Short mmCIF file of C-alpha atoms in Angstrom, two decimals:
data_model
loop_
_atom_site.label_atom_id
_atom_site.label_comp_id
_atom_site.label_asym_id
_atom_site.label_seq_id
_atom_site.Cartn_x
_atom_site.Cartn_y
_atom_site.Cartn_z
CA UNK A 23 -31.24 56.99 9.96
CA UNK A 24 -29.24 53.80 10.23
CA UNK A 25 -28.53 51.97 7.04
CA UNK A 26 -30.56 48.86 6.96
CA UNK A 27 -27.57 47.10 5.15
CA UNK A 28 -25.00 47.56 7.80
CA UNK A 29 -24.72 46.59 11.67
CA UNK A 30 -27.06 48.78 13.80
CA UNK A 31 -25.09 49.97 16.48
CA UNK A 32 -27.48 50.56 19.33
CA UNK A 33 -29.17 47.10 18.65
CA UNK A 34 -25.96 45.17 18.97
CA UNK A 35 -24.43 46.98 21.73
CA UNK A 36 -27.66 46.47 23.75
CA UNK A 37 -27.26 42.76 23.18
CA UNK A 38 -23.85 42.53 24.59
CA UNK A 39 -21.38 43.33 21.69
CA UNK A 40 -18.66 46.03 21.56
CA UNK A 41 -18.31 47.83 18.26
CA UNK A 42 -15.13 49.22 16.96
CA UNK A 43 -14.85 51.35 13.96
CA UNK A 44 -11.33 52.24 13.13
CA UNK A 45 -10.06 55.01 10.57
CA UNK A 46 -8.09 53.88 7.71
CA UNK A 47 -5.24 55.97 6.23
CA UNK A 48 -5.02 54.89 2.53
CA UNK A 49 -2.05 54.83 0.03
CA UNK A 50 -2.59 54.74 -3.54
CA UNK A 51 -2.15 51.19 -4.95
CA UNK A 52 -2.75 49.50 -1.69
CA UNK A 53 -6.42 49.72 -0.41
CA UNK A 54 -6.28 46.15 0.94
CA UNK A 55 -3.07 46.43 2.47
CA UNK A 56 -3.93 49.79 4.18
CA UNK A 57 -7.17 48.25 5.40
CA UNK A 58 -5.15 45.47 7.17
CA UNK A 59 -2.59 48.01 8.81
CA UNK A 60 -5.30 49.80 10.44
CA UNK A 61 -7.92 47.22 11.43
CA UNK A 62 -5.84 44.20 12.46
CA UNK A 63 -3.65 46.17 14.95
CA UNK A 64 -6.54 48.18 16.06
CA UNK A 65 -8.57 45.01 17.06
CA UNK A 66 -5.53 43.42 18.46
CA UNK A 67 -4.86 46.55 20.63
CA UNK A 68 -8.50 45.92 22.27
CA UNK A 69 -7.49 42.35 22.73
CA UNK A 70 -4.36 43.44 24.58
CA UNK A 71 -6.44 45.61 26.99
CA UNK A 72 -7.86 42.45 28.17
CA UNK A 73 -11.77 43.10 28.05
CA UNK A 74 -12.33 41.54 24.57
CA UNK A 75 -12.87 37.90 23.87
CA UNK A 76 -10.24 37.21 21.03
CA UNK A 77 -12.11 34.01 20.05
CA UNK A 78 -15.31 35.83 19.45
CA UNK A 79 -14.54 38.73 17.18
CA UNK A 80 -16.70 39.44 14.07
CA UNK A 81 -16.51 41.90 11.32
CA UNK A 82 -19.07 43.56 9.13
CA UNK A 83 -19.07 45.90 6.36
CA UNK A 84 -21.26 47.07 3.25
CA UNK A 85 -20.14 48.38 -0.26
CA UNK A 86 -16.48 49.72 0.32
CA UNK A 87 -16.71 48.11 3.69
CA UNK A 88 -17.95 44.87 2.27
CA UNK A 89 -14.91 44.90 0.09
CA UNK A 90 -12.64 45.41 3.09
CA UNK A 91 -14.24 42.65 4.86
CA UNK A 92 -14.05 40.32 1.73
CA UNK A 93 -10.18 41.37 1.46
CA UNK A 94 -9.32 40.90 5.23
CA UNK A 95 -10.59 37.51 5.54
CA UNK A 96 -8.12 36.56 3.03
CA UNK A 97 -5.37 37.93 5.15
CA UNK A 98 -6.23 37.13 8.60
CA UNK A 99 -7.93 34.46 10.68
CA UNK A 100 -8.51 36.67 13.88
CA UNK A 101 -12.23 36.86 13.03
CA UNK A 102 -14.73 34.19 14.01
CA UNK A 103 -17.34 35.25 11.53
CA UNK A 104 -17.61 38.08 8.95
CA UNK A 105 -20.48 39.47 6.90
CA UNK A 106 -19.65 41.24 3.62
CA UNK A 107 -22.50 43.29 1.82
CA UNK A 108 -22.25 44.26 -1.70
CA UNK A 109 -18.52 43.78 -2.10
CA UNK A 110 -16.28 44.25 -5.15
CA UNK A 111 -14.30 41.05 -5.14
CA UNK A 112 -12.78 41.06 -8.55
CA UNK A 113 -11.43 44.38 -9.53
CA UNK A 114 -10.13 42.93 -13.07
CA UNK A 115 -13.89 42.03 -14.11
CA UNK A 116 -15.37 44.96 -12.06
CA UNK A 117 -13.00 47.34 -13.92
CA UNK A 118 -14.60 47.01 -17.45
CA UNK A 119 -18.15 47.32 -16.33
CA UNK A 120 -20.56 50.23 -15.78
CA UNK A 121 -22.40 51.58 -12.72
CA UNK A 122 -25.99 50.30 -13.75
CA UNK A 123 -27.74 53.21 -11.96
CA UNK A 124 -25.91 55.92 -13.79
CA UNK A 125 -24.49 54.27 -16.75
CA UNK A 126 -20.81 55.59 -16.02
CA UNK A 127 -17.90 53.33 -16.85
CA UNK A 128 -16.28 51.87 -13.63
CA UNK A 129 -12.72 52.46 -14.73
CA UNK A 130 -12.51 56.05 -13.15
CA UNK A 131 -13.25 54.67 -9.62
CA UNK A 132 -10.26 52.36 -9.76
CA UNK A 133 -7.73 54.73 -11.37
CA UNK A 134 -8.64 57.81 -9.35
CA UNK A 135 -11.33 57.56 -6.67
CA UNK A 136 -12.67 55.17 -4.08
CA UNK A 137 -10.72 52.02 -5.10
CA UNK A 138 -7.50 54.02 -5.08
CA UNK A 139 -5.60 51.70 -7.47
CA UNK A 140 -3.96 54.62 -9.29
CA UNK A 141 -3.36 53.01 -12.54
CA UNK A 142 -5.33 51.36 -15.40
CA UNK A 143 -5.67 47.57 -15.60
CA UNK A 144 -3.39 47.35 -18.58
CA UNK A 145 -0.79 49.71 -16.79
CA UNK A 146 -0.52 47.79 -13.63
CA UNK A 147 -2.60 44.50 -13.65
CA UNK A 148 -0.86 43.07 -10.66
CA UNK A 149 -2.19 46.06 -8.34
CA UNK A 150 -5.76 44.69 -9.41
CA UNK A 151 -4.89 41.12 -8.82
CA UNK A 152 -3.37 41.70 -5.37
CA UNK A 153 -6.41 43.79 -4.26
CA UNK A 154 -9.16 41.41 -5.29
CA UNK A 155 -10.19 38.93 -2.86
CA UNK A 156 -11.36 36.42 -5.23
CA UNK A 157 -7.70 35.57 -6.24
CA UNK A 158 -6.84 34.77 -2.77
CA UNK A 159 -9.95 32.81 -1.81
CA UNK A 160 -7.91 29.70 -0.94
CA UNK A 161 -6.69 31.52 2.25
CA UNK A 162 -10.20 32.01 3.65
CA UNK A 163 -11.06 30.20 6.92
CA UNK A 164 -13.57 32.71 8.60
CA UNK A 165 -17.29 31.89 8.11
CA UNK A 166 -18.51 34.37 5.88
CA UNK A 167 -22.02 35.92 4.92
CA UNK A 168 -22.36 37.58 1.74
CA UNK A 169 -25.24 40.11 0.86
CA UNK A 170 -25.60 40.93 -2.67
CA UNK A 171 -28.77 41.69 -4.68
CA UNK A 172 -29.67 41.14 -8.33
CA UNK A 173 -30.69 44.79 -9.18
CA UNK A 174 -27.26 46.29 -7.68
CA UNK A 175 -26.70 49.34 -9.62
CA UNK A 176 -23.43 50.22 -7.97
CA UNK A 177 -21.58 47.21 -7.67
CA UNK A 178 -22.57 44.30 -10.20
CA UNK A 179 -24.36 41.26 -8.63
CA UNK A 180 -21.74 39.03 -10.31
CA UNK A 181 -19.20 40.31 -7.99
CA UNK A 182 -20.67 38.52 -5.06
CA UNK A 183 -21.45 35.45 -7.05
CA UNK A 184 -17.88 35.24 -8.32
CA UNK A 185 -16.60 35.18 -4.67
CA UNK A 186 -19.33 32.80 -3.36
CA UNK A 187 -18.69 30.33 -6.29
CA UNK A 188 -14.83 30.50 -5.59
CA UNK A 189 -15.23 29.77 -1.86
CA UNK A 190 -17.93 27.13 -2.17
CA UNK A 191 -15.66 25.25 -4.69
CA UNK A 192 -12.94 25.32 -2.14
CA UNK A 193 -15.42 24.10 0.45
CA UNK A 194 -15.09 27.34 2.63
CA UNK A 195 -17.76 28.12 5.14
CA UNK A 196 -19.76 30.64 3.15
CA UNK A 197 -23.43 31.49 2.66
CA UNK A 198 -24.99 34.28 0.33
CA UNK A 199 -28.08 36.14 0.60
CA UNK A 200 -29.89 37.89 -2.33
CA UNK A 201 -33.14 39.72 -2.30
CA UNK A 202 -34.58 39.81 -5.68
CA UNK A 203 -35.39 43.27 -7.19
CA UNK A 204 -33.37 45.10 -4.45
CA UNK A 205 -30.74 47.53 -5.42
CA UNK A 206 -27.29 48.33 -3.63
CA UNK A 207 -28.93 48.62 -0.22
CA UNK A 208 -32.09 47.01 1.17
CA UNK A 209 -35.25 49.17 1.00
CA UNK A 210 -38.25 46.63 1.13
CA UNK A 211 -39.41 46.58 4.89
CA UNK A 212 -39.74 42.71 4.81
CA UNK A 213 -36.47 42.26 3.38
CA UNK A 214 -34.70 44.62 5.75
CA UNK A 215 -36.39 42.46 8.65
CA UNK A 216 -35.30 39.22 7.16
CA UNK A 217 -31.73 40.33 6.56
CA UNK A 218 -31.46 41.84 10.14
CA UNK A 219 -32.65 38.35 11.65
CA UNK A 220 -30.38 36.32 9.49
CA UNK A 221 -27.57 38.33 10.13
CA UNK A 222 -28.03 38.43 13.99
CA UNK A 223 -28.69 34.70 13.99
CA UNK A 224 -25.26 34.18 11.90
CA UNK A 225 -23.25 36.36 14.36
CA UNK A 226 -24.91 35.24 17.44
CA UNK A 227 -23.91 31.42 16.45
CA UNK A 228 -20.64 32.27 15.70
CA UNK A 229 -19.56 34.88 18.34
CA UNK A 230 -22.16 34.22 21.19
CA UNK A 231 -22.52 30.40 21.10
CA UNK A 232 -26.00 30.35 20.21
CA UNK A 233 -27.50 27.44 18.14
CA UNK A 234 -26.97 27.71 14.55
CA UNK A 235 -30.30 28.70 12.58
CA UNK A 236 -31.85 26.35 10.30
#
C-alpha cells in the first residue's frame, strides 16, 4: 500500500513523469552533505544522458525524506519545485523535544540513529547548525510546498512552522499545508484526496507548465 503522504509512483509515471529514487550512503555527522553527494550527481547523470528536461525536475520526500528535501533546496537550484513533508528543519530545537507518540526524548535519534549527527548538541553544536535547513533559508530559490500536521507525534509541528516562517520572511516561494488533527502521515480519506490533488497541481504547474491553481 502506497503512503498517502508521498508520491504515488504509478500515478505520476502514468502522467508523464520519470521517478528516480537514489540510494544514499551516509557518514556520521554529515547527513545533509551525504544526501547532496548522492542525489545531485545522480540527477545530473540522468540529465547528461539526454532524456530529462533539466529545467523541469522536481523533488519530494516525507519525514526523513522531507528533511533531505528541505536541506537540498538550501544547497542547489537544480530543482524547479519541491515538496517537503513533516521535515525536521531545526535540529537544535528538535533535539530537546520528545516524540509525542511514545514520549521518548528525541536526543537519541540525533546522537545515534536516523539523524546521524554522532554527538550531543553541547558537544558539537556546529554539526547541528550545518545540518539544519532553517539556518540556511536565505539560499532557497526553489518553489517549496511544506506539509506538516498539528498532531504530528514523530516530528513536532513547530518544525514545519519554523521553516515556513523563515522562508516567508525572506519572501521565498513557499506554501504550507496543514490538516487539523492528523498525525505524522495522512489517514483521513478526504485529507488524502485533498493533499494528492494539491501536490499534483503544484508539481504540474512548476514542472509541466500547467496553470497555477487558485
